[in-house]
Structures are given as structure tokens and as C-alpha cells.
PDB file of C-alpha atoms in Angstrom:
ATOM      1  CA  MET A 445     -59.233  -3.450 -41.079  1.00 54.00           C
ATOM      2  CA  ASN A 446     -56.792  -5.508 -39.474  1.00 61.00           C
ATOM      3  CA  ALA A 447     -52.688  -5.773 -39.430  1.00 60.00           C
ATOM      4  CA  LYS A 448     -51.924  -8.721 -42.075  1.00 65.00           C
ATOM      5  CA  SER A 449     -54.761  -7.130 -44.138  1.00 70.00           C
ATOM      6  CA  SER A 450     -52.762  -4.079 -44.132  1.00 86.00           C
ATOM      7  CA  ASP A 451     -49.212  -5.539 -44.916  1.00 92.00           C
ATOM      8  CA  ILE A 452     -51.459  -6.506 -48.303  1.00 92.00           C
ATOM      9  CA  ILE A 453     -52.919  -3.299 -49.674  1.00 92.00           C
ATOM     10  CA  ARG A 454     -49.236  -2.195 -49.051  1.00 94.00           C
ATOM     11  CA  LEU A 455     -47.449  -4.899 -50.455  1.00 96.00           C
ATOM     12  CA  ALA A 456     -49.979  -4.839 -53.779  1.00 97.00           C
ATOM     13  CA  ALA A 457     -49.231  -0.971 -54.144  1.00 96.00           C
ATOM     14  CA  THR A 458     -46.076  -0.704 -53.566  1.00 97.00           C
ATOM     15  CA  THR A 459     -45.941  -3.607 -56.187  1.00 97.00           C
ATOM     16  CA  SER A 460     -48.088  -1.441 -58.494  1.00 97.00           C
ATOM     17  CA  LEU A 461     -46.366   1.176 -58.179  1.00 97.00           C
ATOM     18  CA  ARG A 462     -43.354  -0.408 -59.244  1.00 97.00           C
ATOM     19  CA  ILE A 463     -44.236  -2.403 -62.086  1.00 97.00           C
ATOM     20  CA  SER A 464     -46.008   1.080 -63.508  1.00 97.00           C
ATOM     21  CA  THR A 465     -42.683   3.256 -63.537  1.00 97.00           C
ATOM     22  CA  LEU A 466     -41.335   1.671 -66.087  1.00 97.00           C
ATOM     23  CA  PRO A 467     -40.978   2.951 -69.600  1.00 97.00           C
ATOM     24  CA  THR A 468     -43.265   0.082 -71.762  1.00 97.00           C
ATOM     25  CA  ALA A 469     -46.122  -1.444 -71.569  1.00 97.00           C
ATOM     26  CA  LYS A 470     -44.022  -4.843 -72.893  1.00 97.00           C
ATOM     27  CA  GLU A 471     -41.414  -3.677 -70.051  1.00 98.00           C
ATOM     28  CA  GLN A 472     -43.969  -3.751 -66.503  1.00 97.00           C
ATOM     29  CA  THR A 473     -45.497  -6.877 -68.454  1.00 97.00           C
ATOM     30  CA  ALA A 474     -42.417  -9.101 -67.855  1.00 97.00           C
ATOM     31  CA  ALA A 475     -41.930  -6.993 -64.586  1.00 97.00           C
ATOM     32  CA  LEU A 476     -45.159  -8.526 -63.844  1.00 97.00           C
ATOM     33  CA  LYS A 477     -44.636 -12.105 -64.587  1.00 97.00           C
ATOM     34  CA  ARG A 478     -41.079 -12.070 -62.818  1.00 97.00           C
ATOM     35  CA  HIS A 479     -43.219 -10.728 -59.521  1.00 97.00           C
ATOM     36  CA  ILE A 480     -45.148 -13.796 -59.770  1.00 98.00           C
ATOM     37  CA  GLU A 481     -42.676 -16.801 -61.176  1.00 97.00           C
ATOM     38  CA  VAL A 482     -40.906 -16.397 -58.183  1.00 97.00           C
ATOM     39  CA  CYS A 483     -43.786 -16.104 -55.404  1.00 97.00           C
ATOM     40  CA  ASP A 484     -45.120 -19.047 -53.641  1.00 97.00           C
ATOM     41  CA  VAL A 485     -48.481 -17.660 -53.807  1.00 97.00           C
ATOM     42  CA  PHE A 486     -49.521 -14.212 -55.288  1.00 98.00           C
ATOM     43  CA  LEU A 487     -52.514 -12.036 -54.976  1.00 97.00           C
ATOM     44  CA  GLY A 488     -54.026  -9.883 -57.096  1.00 97.00           C
ATOM     45  CA  VAL A 489     -56.122  -7.040 -54.742  1.00 97.00           C
ATOM     46  CA  VAL A 490     -59.223  -5.051 -55.572  1.00 95.00           C
ATOM     47  CA  LEU A 491     -59.784  -1.831 -52.773  1.00 89.00           C
ATOM     48  CA  GLU A 492     -63.898  -1.351 -52.865  1.00 84.00           C
ATOM     49  CA  GLY A 493     -65.114   1.430 -50.155  1.00 79.00           C
ATOM     50  CA  ASP A 494     -63.326   0.783 -47.094  1.00 75.00           C
ATOM     51  CA  GLY A 495     -62.159  -2.739 -47.614  1.00 79.00           C
ATOM     52  CA  GLU A 496     -60.463  -5.571 -50.255  1.00 86.00           C
ATOM     53  CA  HIS A 497     -61.511  -8.485 -52.681  1.00 91.00           C
ATOM     54  CA  ARG A 498     -58.385 -10.718 -52.690  1.00 94.00           C
ATOM     55  CA  ILE A 499     -57.955 -12.777 -56.186  1.00 95.00           C
ATOM     56  CA  LEU A 500     -55.581 -15.800 -56.339  1.00 96.00           C
ATOM     57  CA  VAL A 501     -53.155 -16.085 -58.993  1.00 97.00           C
ATOM     58  CA  LYS A 502     -50.918 -18.098 -57.962  1.00 97.00           C
ATOM     59  CA  GLY A 503     -50.239 -20.695 -55.487  1.00 96.00           C
ATOM     60  CA  ARG A 504     -53.694 -22.362 -54.369  1.00 95.00           C
ATOM     61  CA  ALA A 505     -51.964 -26.533 -54.665  1.00 94.00           C
ATOM     62  CA  ILE A 506     -49.331 -24.499 -51.850  1.00 95.00           C
ATOM     63  CA  LEU A 507     -52.275 -23.333 -49.968  1.00 94.00           C
ATOM     64  CA  GLU A 508     -54.858 -26.714 -50.021  1.00 94.00           C
ATOM     65  CA  ASP A 509     -51.046 -28.272 -48.895  1.00 94.00           C
ATOM     66  CA  ILE A 510     -51.212 -26.385 -46.143  1.00 94.00           C
ATOM     67  CA  VAL A 511     -54.026 -26.853 -44.904  1.00 95.00           C
ATOM     68  CA  ALA A 512     -54.195 -30.113 -45.786  1.00 95.00           C
ATOM     69  CA  SER A 513     -51.059 -31.119 -43.745  1.00 95.00           C
ATOM     70  CA  GLY A 514     -51.973 -28.297 -40.883  1.00 93.00           C
ATOM     71  CA  ARG A 515     -48.440 -27.773 -40.906  1.00 92.00           C
ATOM     72  CA  PRO A 516     -47.323 -23.904 -41.620  1.00 89.00           C
ATOM     73  CA  ARG A 517     -44.872 -23.541 -44.099  1.00 91.00           C
ATOM     74  CA  ARG A 518     -42.309 -20.023 -45.210  1.00 94.00           C
ATOM     75  CA  LEU A 519     -43.608 -18.720 -48.466  1.00 95.00           C
ATOM     76  CA  ILE A 520     -42.788 -16.042 -50.955  1.00 96.00           C
ATOM     77  CA  GLN A 521     -46.158 -13.659 -50.907  1.00 96.00           C
ATOM     78  CA  GLY A 522     -46.774 -11.306 -53.752  1.00 97.00           C
ATOM     79  CA  ALA A 523     -49.573  -8.947 -54.183  1.00 98.00           C
ATOM     80  CA  ILE A 524     -50.517  -5.902 -56.743  1.00 98.00           C
ATOM     81  CA  SER A 525     -53.363  -3.752 -56.408  1.00 97.00           C
ATOM     82  CA  VAL A 526     -55.696  -4.607 -60.015  1.00 97.00           C
ATOM     83  CA  SER A 527     -58.879  -2.851 -61.176  1.00 94.00           C
ATOM     84  CA  CYS A 528     -61.453  -4.976 -61.106  1.00 93.00           C
ATOM     85  CA  ALA A 529     -61.103  -9.217 -60.481  1.00 93.00           C
ATOM     86  CA  GLU A 530     -61.388 -10.468 -63.484  1.00 95.00           C
ATOM     87  CA  GLU A 531     -57.583  -8.222 -63.773  1.00 96.00           C
ATOM     88  CA  ALA A 532     -56.187 -10.898 -61.696  1.00 96.00           C
ATOM     89  CA  ILE A 533     -58.505 -13.600 -63.247  1.00 95.00           C
ATOM     90  CA  ALA A 534     -56.672 -13.310 -66.566  1.00 96.00           C
ATOM     91  CA  MET A 535     -53.186 -12.913 -64.748  1.00 97.00           C
ATOM     92  CA  ARG A 536     -54.248 -16.225 -62.861  1.00 97.00           C
ATOM     93  CA  HIS A 537     -54.977 -18.034 -66.810  1.00 96.00           C
ATOM     94  CA  VAL A 538     -51.698 -15.951 -68.280  1.00 96.00           C
ATOM     95  CA  PHE A 539     -49.008 -16.366 -65.332  1.00 96.00           C
ATOM     96  CA  GLY A 540     -50.206 -18.155 -62.216  1.00 95.00           C
ATOM     97  CA  ASP A 541     -52.121 -21.347 -61.431  1.00 95.00           C
ATOM     98  CA  GLY A 542     -54.062 -21.537 -64.903  1.00 91.00           C
ATOM     99  CA  GLU A 543     -57.308 -21.864 -65.854  1.00 75.00           C
ATOM    100  CA  GLY A 544     -58.119 -24.230 -64.199  1.00 67.00           C
ATOM    101  CA  MET A 545     -58.933 -22.720 -61.239  1.00 55.00           C
ATOM    102  CA  ALA A 546     -61.015 -20.248 -63.136  1.00 47.00           C
ATOM    103  CA  LYS A 547     -64.034 -20.823 -60.902  1.00 52.00           C
ATOM    104  CA  ALA A 548     -62.189 -20.407 -57.791  1.00 49.00           C
ATOM    105  CA  PRO A 549     -63.386 -17.785 -55.199  1.00 49.00           C
ATOM    106  CA  GLY A 550     -61.725 -15.376 -54.131  1.00 53.00           C
ATOM    107  CA  LEU A 551     -59.633 -15.871 -50.718  1.00 52.00           C
ATOM    108  CA  GLU A 552     -61.477 -13.271 -48.222  1.00 49.00           C
ATOM    109  CA  ARG A 553     -63.519  -9.472 -48.239  1.00 46.00           C
ATOM    110  CA  ALA A 554     -62.027  -7.577 -45.278  1.00 44.00           C
ATOM    111  CA  GLY A 555     -63.613  -4.257 -44.091  1.00 42.00           C
TER     112      GLY A 555
END
């Protein structure tokens, strides 16, 4: 696991903890929605064995623009721990990039 991976895992765990401490499901959902809205790129992180799998929830167009232009760009990044890829895909459909990205792959598998 490299430093970037541990930063993303830490961010996902911190976000998950903050949201889970809210008293109601309605408040938790509203907080998740706010987190996704304020980020340029948002990931769902599934921890598997000694690695992780990242699912893009929001930010595909921005990432494609960065790749196409070849120019780096400052981004607000967010992440949350999820139990499975389907959970992150559901977040994408409801709060993120939408259904048009249903068949998009995850970003990477580290381990």
C-alpha cells in the first residue's frame, strides 16, 4: 500500500465515522449528499483483504478533462468506506455522476 492509498483509506474511514455518528438515517443521508456535492471527485472505497477497490461516485468528467488536457488541476476529493461496489454505485446513481456511468470501472485495485 502506498502513501496515496493510505490517505484515501484514512479519508474514507474518517468520513464514514463522522456520518455514522449522526443520530438518524435521514441526517446520515443528508450528510453523505453534502459530502458528495462539495467534492469534485468522490470515491467509494471497498477494503478487501490486504488491498482496496475504489469506485468512482462523482468526477468522471473532470478526470477525463485532466487526462485529455494533460494539465494537473487542484481538486476537492472525498471518499467513504463502503461494504461493496454496489453500495458505491448506488451512491453514484443517487448523488453522483448518475446512471450514465453505470458500467464504468473502478479506479484501481491496490494491494
